[in-house]
Amino acid sequence: MIKICNLSKTSRHQPVLDNIQLEILNEKIIGLVGQNGVGKSTLLQAIAGRLTISTHVLYEGQPVRHNVHAAQHIFLLSQQPTFSDHFNLAQILQYGNDVFPHFNWVQANHLLQQVKLQPSYFYYELSKGQAAIFSFIYALCTRATYTLLDEPLDGVDEISRKQLYEILLKDYIQHPRTFVIASHHLQEIEHLLEELIILKQHTIYLHENIHILQQRFVKVSHHPPLQHQYPVIYMEEHPIQSFSIIDLQHKDWLETWAYETLDLHEIYYYISKGALQ
């Protein structure tokens, strides 16, 4: 388990992360979403032990900062270039095989053939999309206990993204471990997810099982304006019919209003819009 306690960071006297409290259990696929600048990448870097504030992040009870054991079991695929231009793909895979105890060399070579990338190619020769695909394959094949993916397939075409996420899901089913996927394309990955973390105002707005989440938030159509005991997180008023997004907070629905459930990306969309009202 990864446990985060009292994790905060500022930059130029402005909050980047504010008092993060979070537990990430083993063998889950978790989505991490939030608007630009809310701290998603910083949170993943902290979990991976790359920041001084990583002393507030514990893996198996020990801080991840300067922790060789944690480094062997937590891998972060960041938005920054991951590998040196001076190595070819075979050398990069060999490095992964040397570092990560469960690295799957056979799968890595099989997936490279599948996406038509030769092990002899140098990293600098790859296009942006090819580099993203190779990095995704590398991350998958580390078989790290915790694999953190920060906008992993940026620059990759839609069909390839869908195929690669299906490969991830199949591999996860065969070899369960934890993935945390930060993405602006929640609609593409929501079928993979078991939990969702929403960052808002630089802290955890919610961390919830997706099935509970989809029961918790509903869309209610109404006219005149809705008077309701439950919190309204977003509302739009129109002359003929208005609607509100209601947070039931795990309570039973007791009203006579007609309502509809929402997809995961719709829930996040309305939560984000509500922040701007």
CSV table of C-alpha atoms in Angstrom, one decimal:
chain,number,residue,atom,x,y,z
A,1,MET,CA,0.0,0.0,0.0
A,2,ILE,CA,1.0,3.6,-0.6
A,3,LYS,CA,0.0,6.1,2.0
A,4,ILE,CA,0.3,9.8,1.7
A,5,CYS,CA,0.0,12.0,4.8
A,6,ASN,CA,0.0,15.9,5.0
A,7,LEU,CA,1.6,16.3,1.6
A,8,SER,CA,1.8,20.0,0.6
A,9,LYS,CA,3.9,21.9,-1.9
A,10,THR,CA,4.1,25.6,-2.9
A,11,SER,CA,5.8,27.4,-5.8
A,12,ARG,CA,6.4,31.1,-5.8
A,13,HIS,CA,4.2,31.3,-2.7
A,14,GLN,CA,1.3,29.7,-4.5
A,15,PRO,CA,-0.1,26.2,-3.6
A,16,VAL,CA,0.7,23.3,-5.9
A,17,LEU,CA,-0.6,20.6,-3.5
A,18,ASP,CA,-2.5,21.3,-0.3
A,19,ASN,CA,-2.6,18.8,2.5
A,20,ILE,CA,-3.0,15.7,0.4
A,21,GLN,CA,-4.2,12.7,2.4
A,22,LEU,CA,-4.5,9.5,0.3
A,23,GLU,CA,-4.2,5.7,0.4
A,24,ILE,CA,-3.6,3.7,-2.8
A,25,LEU,CA,-4.3,0.0,-2.4
A,26,ASN,CA,-2.8,-2.8,-4.4
A,27,GLU,CA,-4.3,-4.2,-7.6
A,28,LYS,CA,-6.4,-1.3,-8.7
A,29,ILE,CA,-6.7,0.7,-11.9
A,30,ILE,CA,-7.2,4.3,-10.8
A,31,GLY,CA,-7.9,7.4,-12.8
A,32,LEU,CA,-6.5,10.8,-11.7
A,33,VAL,CA,-8.1,13.9,-13.1
A,34,GLY,CA,-8.2,17.6,-12.5
A,35,GLN,CA,-7.9,20.8,-14.4
A,36,ASN,CA,-4.6,22.1,-15.7
A,37,GLY,CA,-2.3,23.3,-12.9
A,38,VAL,CA,-4.1,21.6,-10.1
A,39,GLY,CA,-1.1,19.4,-9.2
A,40,LYS,CA,-1.6,16.0,-10.9
A,41,SER,CA,1.9,15.7,-12.3
A,42,THR,CA,3.4,16.9,-9.0
A,43,LEU,CA,1.5,14.4,-7.0
A,44,LEU,CA,2.7,11.5,-9.3
A,45,GLN,CA,6.3,12.8,-9.0
A,46,ALA,CA,6.0,12.8,-5.2
A,47,ILE,CA,4.6,9.2,-5.2
A,48,ALA,CA,7.6,8.2,-7.4
A,49,GLY,CA,10.0,9.6,-4.8
A,50,ARG,CA,11.3,12.4,-7.1
A,51,LEU,CA,10.7,15.4,-4.9
A,52,THR,CA,11.8,16.4,-1.4
A,53,ILE,CA,8.2,16.3,-0.2
A,54,SER,CA,8.3,12.5,-1.1
A,55,THR,CA,9.2,12.0,2.6
A,56,HIS,CA,5.4,12.3,3.2
A,57,VAL,CA,4.8,9.3,0.9
A,58,LEU,CA,5.1,5.8,2.4
A,59,TYR,CA,5.5,2.6,0.5
A,60,GLU,CA,5.1,-0.5,2.7
A,61,GLY,CA,5.5,1.8,5.7
A,62,GLN,CA,8.8,3.5,4.6
A,63,PRO,CA,9.3,6.9,2.8
A,64,VAL,CA,9.7,6.5,-0.9
A,65,ARG,CA,12.4,9.2,-1.0
A,66,HIS,CA,15.9,7.6,-1.5
A,67,ASN,CA,14.3,4.2,-1.1
A,68,VAL,CA,15.8,1.5,-3.4
A,69,HIS,CA,13.1,-1.0,-2.7
A,70,ALA,CA,10.4,1.5,-3.5
A,71,ALA,CA,12.2,2.5,-6.7
A,72,GLN,CA,12.1,-1.1,-7.9
A,73,HIS,CA,8.3,-1.3,-7.3
A,74,ILE,CA,7.1,2.2,-8.3
A,75,PHE,CA,7.5,3.4,-11.9
A,76,LEU,CA,6.5,6.8,-13.2
A,77,LEU,CA,6.0,7.5,-16.9
A,78,SER,CA,6.1,11.3,-16.9
A,79,GLN,CA,5.3,13.9,-19.5
A,80,GLN,CA,9.0,14.7,-19.8
A,81,PRO,CA,11.3,12.6,-22.1
A,82,THR,CA,11.9,9.4,-20.3
A,83,PHE,CA,14.9,7.9,-21.9
A,84,SER,CA,18.3,9.0,-23.1
A,85,ASP,CA,18.7,9.6,-26.9
A,86,HIS,CA,22.0,7.8,-26.8
A,87,PHE,CA,20.5,4.3,-26.3
A,88,ASN,CA,18.6,2.1,-28.7
A,89,LEU,CA,15.4,0.5,-27.7
A,90,ALA,CA,17.0,-2.9,-26.9
A,91,GLN,CA,19.4,-1.2,-24.5
A,92,ILE,CA,16.6,0.6,-22.8
A,93,LEU,CA,14.7,-2.6,-22.3
A,94,GLN,CA,17.8,-4.3,-21.0
A,95,TYR,CA,18.1,-1.5,-18.4
A,96,GLY,CA,14.5,-2.1,-17.4
A,97,ASN,CA,15.2,-5.8,-17.1
A,98,ASP,CA,18.2,-5.0,-14.8
A,99,VAL,CA,16.2,-2.6,-12.5
A,100,PHE,CA,12.7,-4.1,-12.2
A,101,PRO,CA,12.5,-7.6,-10.7
A,102,HIS,CA,9.4,-8.5,-12.6
A,103,PHE,CA,10.3,-6.9,-16.0
A,104,ASN,CA,8.8,-9.0,-18.9
A,105,TRP,CA,11.4,-9.0,-21.6
A,106,VAL,CA,9.5,-11.4,-23.8
A,107,GLN,CA,6.3,-9.3,-23.7
A,108,ALA,CA,8.3,-6.2,-24.5
A,109,ASN,CA,9.8,-7.6,-27.6
A,110,HIS,CA,6.5,-9.0,-28.7
A,111,LEU,CA,4.7,-5.7,-28.3
A,112,LEU,CA,7.5,-3.9,-30.2
A,113,GLN,CA,7.0,-6.2,-33.1
A,114,GLN,CA,3.2,-5.6,-32.9
A,115,VAL,CA,3.6,-1.8,-33.2
A,116,LYS,CA,6.4,-2.2,-35.8
A,117,LEU,CA,9.3,-0.7,-33.7
A,118,GLN,CA,12.7,-2.3,-34.2
A,119,PRO,CA,14.8,-2.9,-31.1
A,120,SER,CA,17.7,-1.4,-33.1
A,121,TYR,CA,16.0,2.0,-33.4
A,122,PHE,CA,17.5,4.8,-31.3
A,123,TYR,CA,15.2,6.7,-29.0
A,124,TYR,CA,16.0,10.0,-30.7
A,125,GLU,CA,14.9,8.6,-34.1
A,126,LEU,CA,11.3,8.0,-32.9
A,127,SER,CA,8.4,10.4,-33.7
A,128,LYS,CA,6.5,11.9,-30.8
A,129,GLY,CA,3.8,9.2,-31.2
A,130,GLN,CA,6.3,6.4,-31.5
A,131,ALA,CA,8.2,7.6,-28.4
A,132,ALA,CA,4.9,7.7,-26.4
A,133,ILE,CA,4.0,4.2,-27.6
A,134,PHE,CA,7.4,2.8,-26.7
A,135,SER,CA,7.4,4.5,-23.3
A,136,PHE,CA,3.9,3.0,-22.6
A,137,ILE,CA,5.1,-0.5,-23.6
A,138,TYR,CA,8.2,-0.1,-21.3
A,139,ALA,CA,6.0,1.1,-18.4
A,140,LEU,CA,3.6,-1.9,-18.9
A,141,CYS,CA,6.5,-4.4,-19.1
A,142,THR,CA,8.2,-3.2,-15.9
A,143,ARG,CA,5.3,-5.0,-14.1
A,144,ALA,CA,5.9,-2.6,-11.3
A,145,THR,CA,3.7,-3.0,-8.3
A,146,TYR,CA,2.6,0.6,-8.8
A,147,THR,CA,2.8,2.0,-12.4
A,148,LEU,CA,2.0,5.7,-12.6
A,149,LEU,CA,1.1,7.0,-16.1
A,150,ASP,CA,1.0,10.8,-16.6
A,151,GLU,CA,-0.8,11.6,-19.9
A,152,PRO,CA,0.8,8.4,-21.3
A,153,LEU,CA,-0.4,8.5,-24.9
A,154,ASP,CA,-0.2,12.1,-25.7
A,155,GLY,CA,0.5,12.4,-29.5
A,156,VAL,CA,-0.8,9.0,-30.3
A,157,ASP,CA,-3.7,8.5,-32.7
A,158,GLU,CA,-7.1,7.4,-31.3
A,159,ILE,CA,-7.1,3.9,-32.8
A,160,SER,CA,-3.7,3.1,-31.3
A,161,ARG,CA,-4.6,4.6,-27.9
A,162,LYS,CA,-7.6,2.3,-27.8
A,163,GLN,CA,-5.6,-0.7,-28.7
A,164,LEU,CA,-2.9,0.0,-26.2
A,165,TYR,CA,-5.4,0.5,-23.4
A,166,GLU,CA,-6.9,-2.8,-24.2
A,167,ILE,CA,-3.4,-4.4,-24.0
A,168,LEU,CA,-3.0,-2.8,-20.6
A,169,LEU,CA,-6.4,-4.2,-19.4
A,170,LYS,CA,-5.6,-7.7,-20.6
A,171,ASP,CA,-2.2,-7.6,-18.9
A,172,TYR,CA,-3.7,-6.3,-15.7
A,173,ILE,CA,-6.2,-9.1,-15.6
A,174,GLN,CA,-3.4,-11.7,-16.1
A,175,HIS,CA,-1.0,-9.9,-13.7
A,176,PRO,CA,-2.9,-7.7,-11.3
A,177,ARG,CA,-1.0,-4.6,-9.9
A,178,THR,CA,-1.9,-1.0,-9.5
A,179,PHE,CA,-2.1,1.6,-12.3
A,180,VAL,CA,-2.7,5.3,-11.7
A,181,ILE,CA,-3.5,7.0,-15.0
A,182,ALA,CA,-3.6,10.8,-15.2
A,183,SER,CA,-5.5,11.8,-18.3
A,184,HIS,CA,-7.5,14.7,-19.8
A,185,HIS,CA,-9.3,12.0,-21.8
A,186,LEU,CA,-11.4,10.4,-19.1
A,187,GLN,CA,-14.0,9.1,-21.6
A,188,GLU,CA,-11.3,6.9,-23.2
A,189,ILE,CA,-10.2,5.2,-20.0
A,190,GLU,CA,-13.3,5.1,-17.8
A,191,HIS,CA,-14.1,1.5,-18.9
A,192,LEU,CA,-10.7,0.5,-17.3
A,193,LEU,CA,-11.2,2.2,-14.0
A,194,GLU,CA,-12.1,0.9,-10.6
A,195,GLU,CA,-11.5,4.1,-8.7
A,196,LEU,CA,-11.3,7.8,-9.6
A,197,ILE,CA,-9.4,10.6,-7.8
A,198,ILE,CA,-10.4,14.2,-8.6
A,199,LEU,CA,-8.0,17.0,-7.7
A,200,LYS,CA,-9.7,20.3,-7.2
A,201,GLN,CA,-8.1,23.5,-5.7
A,202,HIS,CA,-4.8,21.6,-5.3
A,203,THR,CA,-6.3,18.9,-2.9
A,204,ILE,CA,-8.3,15.7,-3.1
A,205,TYR,CA,-11.9,16.6,-3.9
A,206,LEU,CA,-12.9,13.0,-3.9
A,207,HIS,CA,-11.4,9.5,-4.1
A,208,GLU,CA,-14.2,7.0,-4.8
A,209,ASN,CA,-15.0,3.6,-6.3
A,210,ILE,CA,-16.6,4.3,-9.7
A,211,HIS,CA,-19.7,2.3,-9.0
A,212,ILE,CA,-20.4,4.2,-5.9
A,213,LEU,CA,-19.6,7.4,-7.7
A,214,GLN,CA,-22.1,6.8,-10.4
A,215,GLN,CA,-24.8,6.2,-7.8
A,216,ARG,CA,-23.8,9.3,-5.8
A,217,PHE,CA,-24.1,12.0,-8.5
A,218,VAL,CA,-27.4,12.3,-10.5
A,219,LYS,CA,-28.9,14.8,-13.0
A,220,VAL,CA,-32.3,16.2,-12.0
A,221,SER,CA,-34.5,18.1,-14.5
A,222,HIS,CA,-36.8,20.6,-12.9
A,223,HIS,CA,-38.9,23.8,-13.2
A,224,PRO,CA,-39.2,26.0,-11.2
A,225,PRO,CA,-35.8,26.0,-9.4
A,226,LEU,CA,-35.1,23.0,-7.4
A,227,GLN,CA,-35.4,23.2,-3.6
A,228,HIS,CA,-33.5,20.2,-2.3
A,229,GLN,CA,-31.9,18.9,0.9
A,230,TYR,CA,-28.9,17.5,-1.1
A,231,PRO,CA,-25.9,19.7,-2.2
A,232,VAL,CA,-26.2,21.0,-5.8
A,233,ILE,CA,-22.7,21.0,-7.4
A,234,TYR,CA,-23.8,22.5,-10.7
A,235,MET,CA,-27.0,24.1,-12.0
A,236,GLU,CA,-28.2,25.4,-15.3
A,237,GLU,CA,-31.4,27.5,-15.5
A,238,HIS,CA,-33.5,27.7,-18.7
A,239,PRO,CA,-36.9,29.2,-19.4
A,240,ILE,CA,-38.6,25.8,-20.1
A,241,GLN,CA,-36.6,23.4,-18.0
A,242,SER,CA,-33.6,23.6,-15.8
A,243,PHE,CA,-31.3,20.9,-14.4
A,244,SER,CA,-29.1,20.4,-11.4
A,245,ILE,CA,-26.3,17.9,-10.6
A,246,ILE,CA,-27.0,16.6,-7.2
A,247,ASP,CA,-24.6,15.0,-4.7
A,248,LEU,CA,-26.6,12.3,-2.9
A,249,GLN,CA,-23.7,11.6,-0.5
A,250,HIS,CA,-24.5,7.9,-0.4
A,251,LYS,CA,-28.1,8.5,0.8
A,252,ASP,CA,-31.2,7.0,-0.7
A,253,TRP,CA,-33.1,9.0,-3.3
A,254,LEU,CA,-36.3,10.1,-1.4
A,255,GLU,CA,-37.7,12.7,-3.8
A,256,THR,CA,-40.3,12.4,-6.6
A,257,TRP,CA,-38.1,14.3,-9.1
A,258,ALA,CA,-37.2,12.5,-12.3
A,259,TYR,CA,-33.4,11.9,-12.5
A,260,GLU,CA,-30.8,10.2,-14.6
A,261,THR,CA,-27.5,8.7,-13.8
A,262,LEU,CA,-24.3,10.0,-15.4
A,263,ASP,CA,-21.2,8.5,-17.0
A,264,LEU,CA,-17.9,9.0,-15.3
A,265,HIS,CA,-16.7,11.7,-17.6
A,266,GLU,CA,-20.0,13.6,-17.2
A,267,ILE,CA,-19.6,13.6,-13.4
A,268,TYR,CA,-16.1,15.0,-13.7
A,269,TYR,CA,-17.3,17.6,-16.3
A,270,TYR,CA,-20.0,19.0,-14.1
A,271,ILE,CA,-17.8,18.9,-11.0
A,272,SER,CA,-15.2,21.0,-13.0
A,273,LYS,CA,-17.9,23.4,-14.3
A,274,GLY,CA,-19.2,23.8,-10.8
A,275,ALA,CA,-15.8,25.0,-9.7
A,276,LEU,CA,-16.1,27.8,-12.3
A,277,GLN,CA,-19.6,29.0,-11.3
